[in-house]
């Protein structure tokens, strides 16, 4: 039973400060028995997408590069699978919201580029991120088969299903989501309920574990709601962080239970793949 650690954290003034802080968290999680460690979305930077500012593209890093070198050394030294969410500078004028996956020997297994890009007040992501083209890879790590998706991806059952069909036993979602001050009193708990519920549904529909790791604290008009959580294949929340605290959320996960669940609830067996062609259309007219 591998132990999963979600690093729920706030924001720091510089990338160097954030990296040092998260290295401390990663080492602490490993010392507490973690085998798989996951950062929040864009862990090295503030959530800069609250505004449209071309100067903020300077926050991006070339991947692979010095950042992944440092992460890989950490993963190898600590014998952990390390999943990190970063701002990628891919080429002139081309940027992605990207997760890197290091195996427990420190090797960079690959990357996942965020596929679904939101555009809302306070979440101006289409200005910064090109939709990902990395497909739906599943990483056969030392500690299990893991599908990595990012934030807005977590609302899409198609993305979760494609990862599960690739063999994923665990879905992880680095996340940065919160309340806008003007909406919180009216919609705050309803918004959170929707976010949590849809992901618990992905765990059930795909018979796998699911983990979402969110930011905490305030940035501009946004209050990140924290509440990182881990759900089992029945959709039960088996670990959950607070709203306001920076913390390491630890939970052992029973990967053998994934196969047991899929035998009892054979959703993959009973799928009518012969009749789903219209799912590839934008709309059924």
Short mmCIF file of C-alpha atoms in Angstrom, two decimals:
data_model
loop_
_atom_site.label_atom_id
_atom_site.label_comp_id
_atom_site.label_asym_id
_atom_site.label_seq_id
_atom_site.Cartn_x
_atom_site.Cartn_y
_atom_site.Cartn_z
CA UNK A 1 0.00 0.00 0.00
CA UNK A 2 1.87 3.09 -1.17
CA UNK A 3 1.53 6.25 0.89
CA UNK A 4 0.37 9.34 -0.99
CA UNK A 5 1.30 12.89 0.06
CA UNK A 6 -0.44 16.04 -1.22
CA UNK A 7 1.42 19.30 -0.59
CA UNK A 8 -1.20 21.99 0.08
CA UNK A 9 0.66 25.29 0.25
CA UNK A 10 0.39 29.03 -0.16
CA UNK A 11 2.35 31.44 -2.34
CA UNK A 12 5.83 32.90 -1.94
CA UNK A 13 7.41 36.09 -3.22
CA UNK A 14 10.01 34.41 -5.45
CA UNK A 15 10.44 31.11 -7.26
CA UNK A 16 13.57 30.41 -5.23
CA UNK A 17 11.66 30.78 -1.94
CA UNK A 18 8.86 28.58 -3.17
CA UNK A 19 11.24 25.88 -4.38
CA UNK A 20 13.13 25.85 -1.07
CA UNK A 21 9.84 25.69 0.85
CA UNK A 22 8.51 22.84 -1.26
CA UNK A 23 11.77 20.94 -1.04
CA UNK A 24 11.35 21.06 2.73
CA UNK A 25 7.79 19.74 2.37
CA UNK A 26 8.90 16.99 -0.03
CA UNK A 27 11.64 15.85 2.35
CA UNK A 28 9.23 15.93 5.29
CA UNK A 29 6.63 13.92 3.39
CA UNK A 30 9.25 11.31 2.48
CA UNK A 31 10.42 11.15 6.11
CA UNK A 32 6.80 10.42 7.06
CA UNK A 33 6.71 7.46 4.70
CA UNK A 34 5.34 9.00 1.51
CA UNK A 35 6.00 7.06 -1.70
CA UNK A 36 4.13 9.40 -4.06
CA UNK A 37 4.32 13.18 -3.57
CA UNK A 38 2.25 15.72 -5.52
CA UNK A 39 2.54 19.52 -5.61
CA UNK A 40 -0.27 22.00 -6.14
CA UNK A 41 -0.74 23.62 -9.56
CA UNK A 42 2.07 25.99 -10.64
CA UNK A 43 3.81 25.45 -7.30
CA UNK A 44 6.83 27.67 -8.05
CA UNK A 45 4.86 30.85 -8.73
CA UNK A 46 1.89 32.86 -7.55
CA UNK A 47 -1.30 32.05 -9.41
CA UNK A 48 -0.44 34.78 -11.91
CA UNK A 49 -3.46 34.16 -14.15
CA UNK A 50 -5.59 36.65 -12.22
CA UNK A 51 -4.44 39.31 -14.73
CA UNK A 52 -3.25 39.45 -18.35
CA UNK A 53 0.32 40.72 -18.29
CA UNK A 54 2.89 39.76 -20.98
CA UNK A 55 5.75 40.29 -18.51
CA UNK A 56 4.54 37.28 -16.51
CA UNK A 57 5.61 34.91 -19.27
CA UNK A 58 9.10 35.42 -17.82
CA UNK A 59 8.04 33.13 -14.96
CA UNK A 60 8.10 30.09 -17.26
CA UNK A 61 10.84 27.44 -17.32
CA UNK A 62 12.26 25.31 -20.12
CA UNK A 63 11.44 21.63 -19.55
CA UNK A 64 13.53 19.55 -19.16
CA UNK A 65 15.97 21.96 -17.55
CA UNK A 66 17.41 23.03 -14.20
CA UNK A 67 14.03 22.75 -12.46
CA UNK A 68 13.47 19.14 -13.51
CA UNK A 69 17.10 18.33 -12.73
CA UNK A 70 16.59 19.46 -9.13
CA UNK A 71 13.28 17.64 -8.83
CA UNK A 72 14.76 14.46 -10.25
CA UNK A 73 17.64 14.49 -7.79
CA UNK A 74 15.15 14.87 -4.95
CA UNK A 75 12.97 12.02 -6.21
CA UNK A 76 15.96 9.70 -6.63
CA UNK A 77 17.54 10.52 -3.30
CA UNK A 78 14.25 10.08 -1.41
CA UNK A 79 13.04 7.07 -3.46
CA UNK A 80 9.70 8.73 -4.24
CA UNK A 81 7.52 9.29 -7.25
CA UNK A 82 7.33 13.09 -7.57
CA UNK A 83 4.60 14.84 -9.56
CA UNK A 84 5.19 18.57 -10.00
CA UNK A 85 3.10 21.27 -11.71
CA UNK A 86 5.06 23.91 -13.63
CA UNK A 87 4.81 26.78 -16.12
CA UNK A 88 6.54 25.57 -19.31
CA UNK A 89 8.34 27.72 -21.86
CA UNK A 90 8.19 25.43 -24.89
CA UNK A 91 9.32 27.86 -27.56
CA UNK A 92 8.92 31.44 -28.80
CA UNK A 93 5.43 32.56 -27.80
CA UNK A 94 4.40 29.01 -26.86
CA UNK A 95 3.68 28.19 -23.22
CA UNK A 96 1.96 25.36 -21.36
CA UNK A 97 0.64 24.50 -17.92
CA UNK A 98 2.62 21.29 -17.48
CA UNK A 99 3.11 18.49 -14.96
CA UNK A 100 6.35 16.52 -14.77
CA UNK A 101 6.51 12.96 -13.53
CA UNK A 102 9.70 11.63 -11.91
CA UNK A 103 9.96 7.97 -10.93
CA UNK A 104 11.52 6.83 -7.67
CA UNK A 105 14.93 6.39 -9.32
CA UNK A 106 14.94 10.10 -10.22
CA UNK A 107 14.31 9.59 -13.92
CA UNK A 108 11.98 11.98 -15.75
CA UNK A 109 9.30 9.65 -17.10
CA UNK A 110 7.66 12.42 -19.09
CA UNK A 111 5.24 15.32 -18.97
CA UNK A 112 1.53 16.01 -19.19
CA UNK A 113 0.36 19.33 -20.64
CA UNK A 114 -2.99 20.65 -19.38
CA UNK A 115 -5.62 19.98 -22.03
CA UNK A 116 -8.63 22.03 -20.95
CA UNK A 117 -7.86 25.73 -20.51
CA UNK A 118 -10.39 27.93 -18.64
CA UNK A 119 -11.18 31.60 -19.14
CA UNK A 120 -13.09 33.31 -16.34
CA UNK A 121 -12.72 36.48 -14.28
CA UNK A 122 -9.72 35.86 -12.05
CA UNK A 123 -8.69 32.81 -14.12
CA UNK A 124 -7.31 34.31 -17.35
CA UNK A 125 -5.59 31.13 -18.47
CA UNK A 126 -6.24 31.26 -22.22
CA UNK A 127 -3.94 34.30 -22.33
CA UNK A 128 -1.03 32.22 -21.02
CA UNK A 129 -1.48 28.56 -21.89
CA UNK A 130 -1.69 26.69 -25.17
CA UNK A 131 -3.92 23.58 -24.88
CA UNK A 132 -1.82 20.49 -24.30
CA UNK A 133 -0.86 18.02 -27.00
CA UNK A 134 0.64 15.31 -24.81
CA UNK A 135 -2.40 13.05 -25.04
CA UNK A 136 -3.51 10.99 -22.05
CA UNK A 137 -0.41 9.14 -20.81
CA UNK A 138 -0.49 6.81 -17.83
CA UNK A 139 2.76 6.42 -15.93
CA UNK A 140 3.73 2.95 -14.75
CA UNK A 141 5.73 4.12 -11.74
CA UNK A 142 7.44 2.12 -9.02
CA UNK A 143 4.42 2.74 -6.79
CA UNK A 144 1.53 2.22 -9.17
CA UNK A 145 -0.04 3.31 -12.44
CA UNK A 146 -0.81 7.01 -12.25
CA UNK A 147 -2.78 9.34 -14.51
CA UNK A 148 -1.93 13.04 -14.13
CA UNK A 149 -4.40 15.78 -15.06
CA UNK A 150 -4.45 19.46 -14.08
CA UNK A 151 -7.16 21.62 -12.48
CA UNK A 152 -9.79 22.49 -15.16
CA UNK A 153 -9.27 18.97 -16.55
CA UNK A 154 -10.93 17.72 -13.37
CA UNK A 155 -14.39 18.70 -14.59
CA UNK A 156 -14.24 16.45 -17.68
CA UNK A 157 -15.32 12.81 -17.36
CA UNK A 158 -13.78 12.06 -20.76
CA UNK A 159 -10.28 12.89 -19.48
CA UNK A 160 -10.65 10.73 -16.37
CA UNK A 161 -12.06 7.84 -18.42
CA UNK A 162 -9.23 7.94 -20.96
CA UNK A 163 -6.68 7.80 -18.15
CA UNK A 164 -8.51 4.89 -16.52
CA UNK A 165 -8.71 3.06 -19.85
CA UNK A 166 -4.93 3.43 -19.99
CA UNK A 167 -4.69 1.47 -16.75
CA UNK A 168 -4.54 4.27 -14.17
CA UNK A 169 -5.12 3.10 -10.60
CA UNK A 170 -4.76 6.63 -9.24
CA UNK A 171 -5.75 9.96 -10.81
CA UNK A 172 -4.04 13.07 -9.46
CA UNK A 173 -5.03 16.67 -10.12
CA UNK A 174 -2.68 19.51 -9.16
CA UNK A 175 -5.10 22.40 -8.68
CA UNK A 176 -5.49 26.13 -8.08
CA UNK A 177 -9.15 26.93 -7.52
CA UNK A 178 -10.90 29.27 -5.15
CA UNK A 179 -13.60 31.79 -4.46
CA UNK A 180 -13.91 35.29 -5.85
CA UNK A 181 -14.85 37.68 -3.05
CA UNK A 182 -17.96 38.93 -4.86
CA UNK A 183 -19.35 35.40 -5.27
CA UNK A 184 -18.40 33.62 -2.07
CA UNK A 185 -21.37 34.56 0.09
CA UNK A 186 -23.88 33.43 -2.55
CA UNK A 187 -22.19 30.60 -4.43
CA UNK A 188 -19.15 29.66 -2.37
CA UNK A 189 -20.24 26.37 -0.86
CA UNK A 190 -22.20 25.36 -3.96
CA UNK A 191 -19.09 25.86 -6.11
CA UNK A 192 -16.98 23.78 -3.76
CA UNK A 193 -19.64 21.08 -3.59
CA UNK A 194 -19.70 20.81 -7.39
CA UNK A 195 -15.90 20.59 -7.60
CA UNK A 196 -15.63 17.87 -5.00
CA UNK A 197 -18.67 15.92 -6.17
CA UNK A 198 -17.69 15.67 -9.83
CA UNK A 199 -14.28 14.29 -8.91
CA UNK A 200 -15.70 11.76 -6.48
CA UNK A 201 -17.89 10.67 -9.39
CA UNK A 202 -14.79 10.15 -11.56
CA UNK A 203 -13.36 7.85 -8.87
CA UNK A 204 -16.55 5.77 -8.83
CA UNK A 205 -17.13 5.67 -12.60
CA UNK A 206 -13.55 4.54 -13.18
CA UNK A 207 -13.03 2.40 -10.11
CA UNK A 208 -9.85 4.15 -9.00
CA UNK A 209 -8.39 6.43 -6.36
CA UNK A 210 -8.48 10.16 -7.01
CA UNK A 211 -6.47 12.93 -5.37
CA UNK A 212 -6.83 16.69 -5.83
CA UNK A 213 -4.23 18.99 -4.27
CA UNK A 214 -5.22 22.65 -4.07
CA UNK A 215 -3.64 25.94 -2.98
CA UNK A 216 -4.60 27.80 0.16
CA UNK A 217 -4.54 31.49 1.09
CA UNK A 218 -5.43 34.74 -0.70
CA UNK A 219 -4.06 36.13 -3.95
CA UNK A 220 -5.68 39.34 -5.16
CA UNK A 221 -9.44 38.88 -5.17
CA UNK A 222 -9.16 35.09 -5.02
CA UNK A 223 -9.37 33.04 -1.85
CA UNK A 224 -8.11 29.57 -2.61
CA UNK A 225 -10.21 27.10 -0.72
CA UNK A 226 -7.63 24.45 0.04
CA UNK A 227 -9.58 21.33 1.02
CA UNK A 228 -7.25 18.99 -0.86
CA UNK A 229 -8.69 15.50 -0.69
CA UNK A 230 -8.26 11.83 -1.55
CA UNK A 231 -11.20 9.63 -2.57
CA UNK A 232 -11.33 5.86 -2.85
CA UNK A 233 -13.02 3.89 -5.69
CA UNK A 234 -16.38 4.17 -3.91
CA UNK A 235 -16.06 7.96 -3.99
CA UNK A 236 -15.63 8.11 -0.22
CA UNK A 237 -13.32 10.88 0.98
CA UNK A 238 -10.67 9.12 3.03
CA UNK A 239 -8.46 12.16 3.69
CA UNK A 240 -9.14 15.89 3.51
CA UNK A 241 -7.14 19.02 4.31
CA UNK A 242 -8.38 22.23 5.90
CA UNK A 243 -9.39 25.39 4.08
CA UNK A 244 -6.82 27.79 5.48
CA UNK A 245 -3.77 25.76 6.55
CA UNK A 246 -0.65 24.82 4.67
CA UNK A 247 -0.27 21.11 5.27
CA UNK A 248 0.87 17.74 4.02
CA UNK A 249 -2.08 15.41 3.48
CA UNK A 250 -0.96 11.79 3.88
CA UNK A 251 -2.93 8.65 3.08
CA UNK A 252 -2.12 5.01 2.38
CA UNK A 253 -3.92 3.71 -0.71
CA UNK A 254 -4.74 0.07 -1.41
CA UNK A 255 -4.10 -0.49 -5.10
CA UNK A 256 -5.33 -4.09 -4.87
CA UNK A 257 -8.73 -2.65 -4.01
CA UNK A 258 -8.89 -1.04 -7.45
CA UNK A 259 -9.02 -4.41 -9.19
CA UNK A 260 -11.46 -5.75 -6.61
CA UNK A 261 -13.78 -2.79 -7.21
CA UNK A 262 -13.61 -3.17 -10.99
CA UNK A 263 -14.58 -6.84 -10.71
CA UNK A 264 -17.61 -6.07 -8.54
CA UNK A 265 -18.66 -2.97 -10.52
CA UNK A 266 -17.66 -3.89 -14.12
CA UNK A 267 -18.33 -0.54 -15.75
CA UNK A 268 -15.61 -1.12 -18.36
CA UNK A 269 -17.13 -4.47 -19.35
CA UNK A 270 -20.58 -3.00 -19.94
CA UNK A 271 -19.60 0.12 -21.87
CA UNK A 272 -21.39 0.38 -25.24
CA UNK A 273 -18.42 1.57 -27.25
CA UNK A 274 -20.27 0.69 -30.46
CA UNK A 275 -22.77 3.49 -29.80
CA UNK A 276 -20.68 6.37 -28.46
CA UNK A 277 -19.47 7.85 -31.75
CA UNK A 278 -21.22 11.17 -31.18
CA UNK A 279 -18.98 11.86 -28.18
CA UNK A 280 -16.37 13.10 -30.66
CA UNK A 281 -18.77 15.79 -31.91
CA UNK A 282 -18.98 19.24 -30.35
CA UNK A 283 -22.77 19.02 -30.26
CA UNK A 284 -25.48 16.59 -31.34
CA UNK A 285 -27.78 18.45 -33.71
#
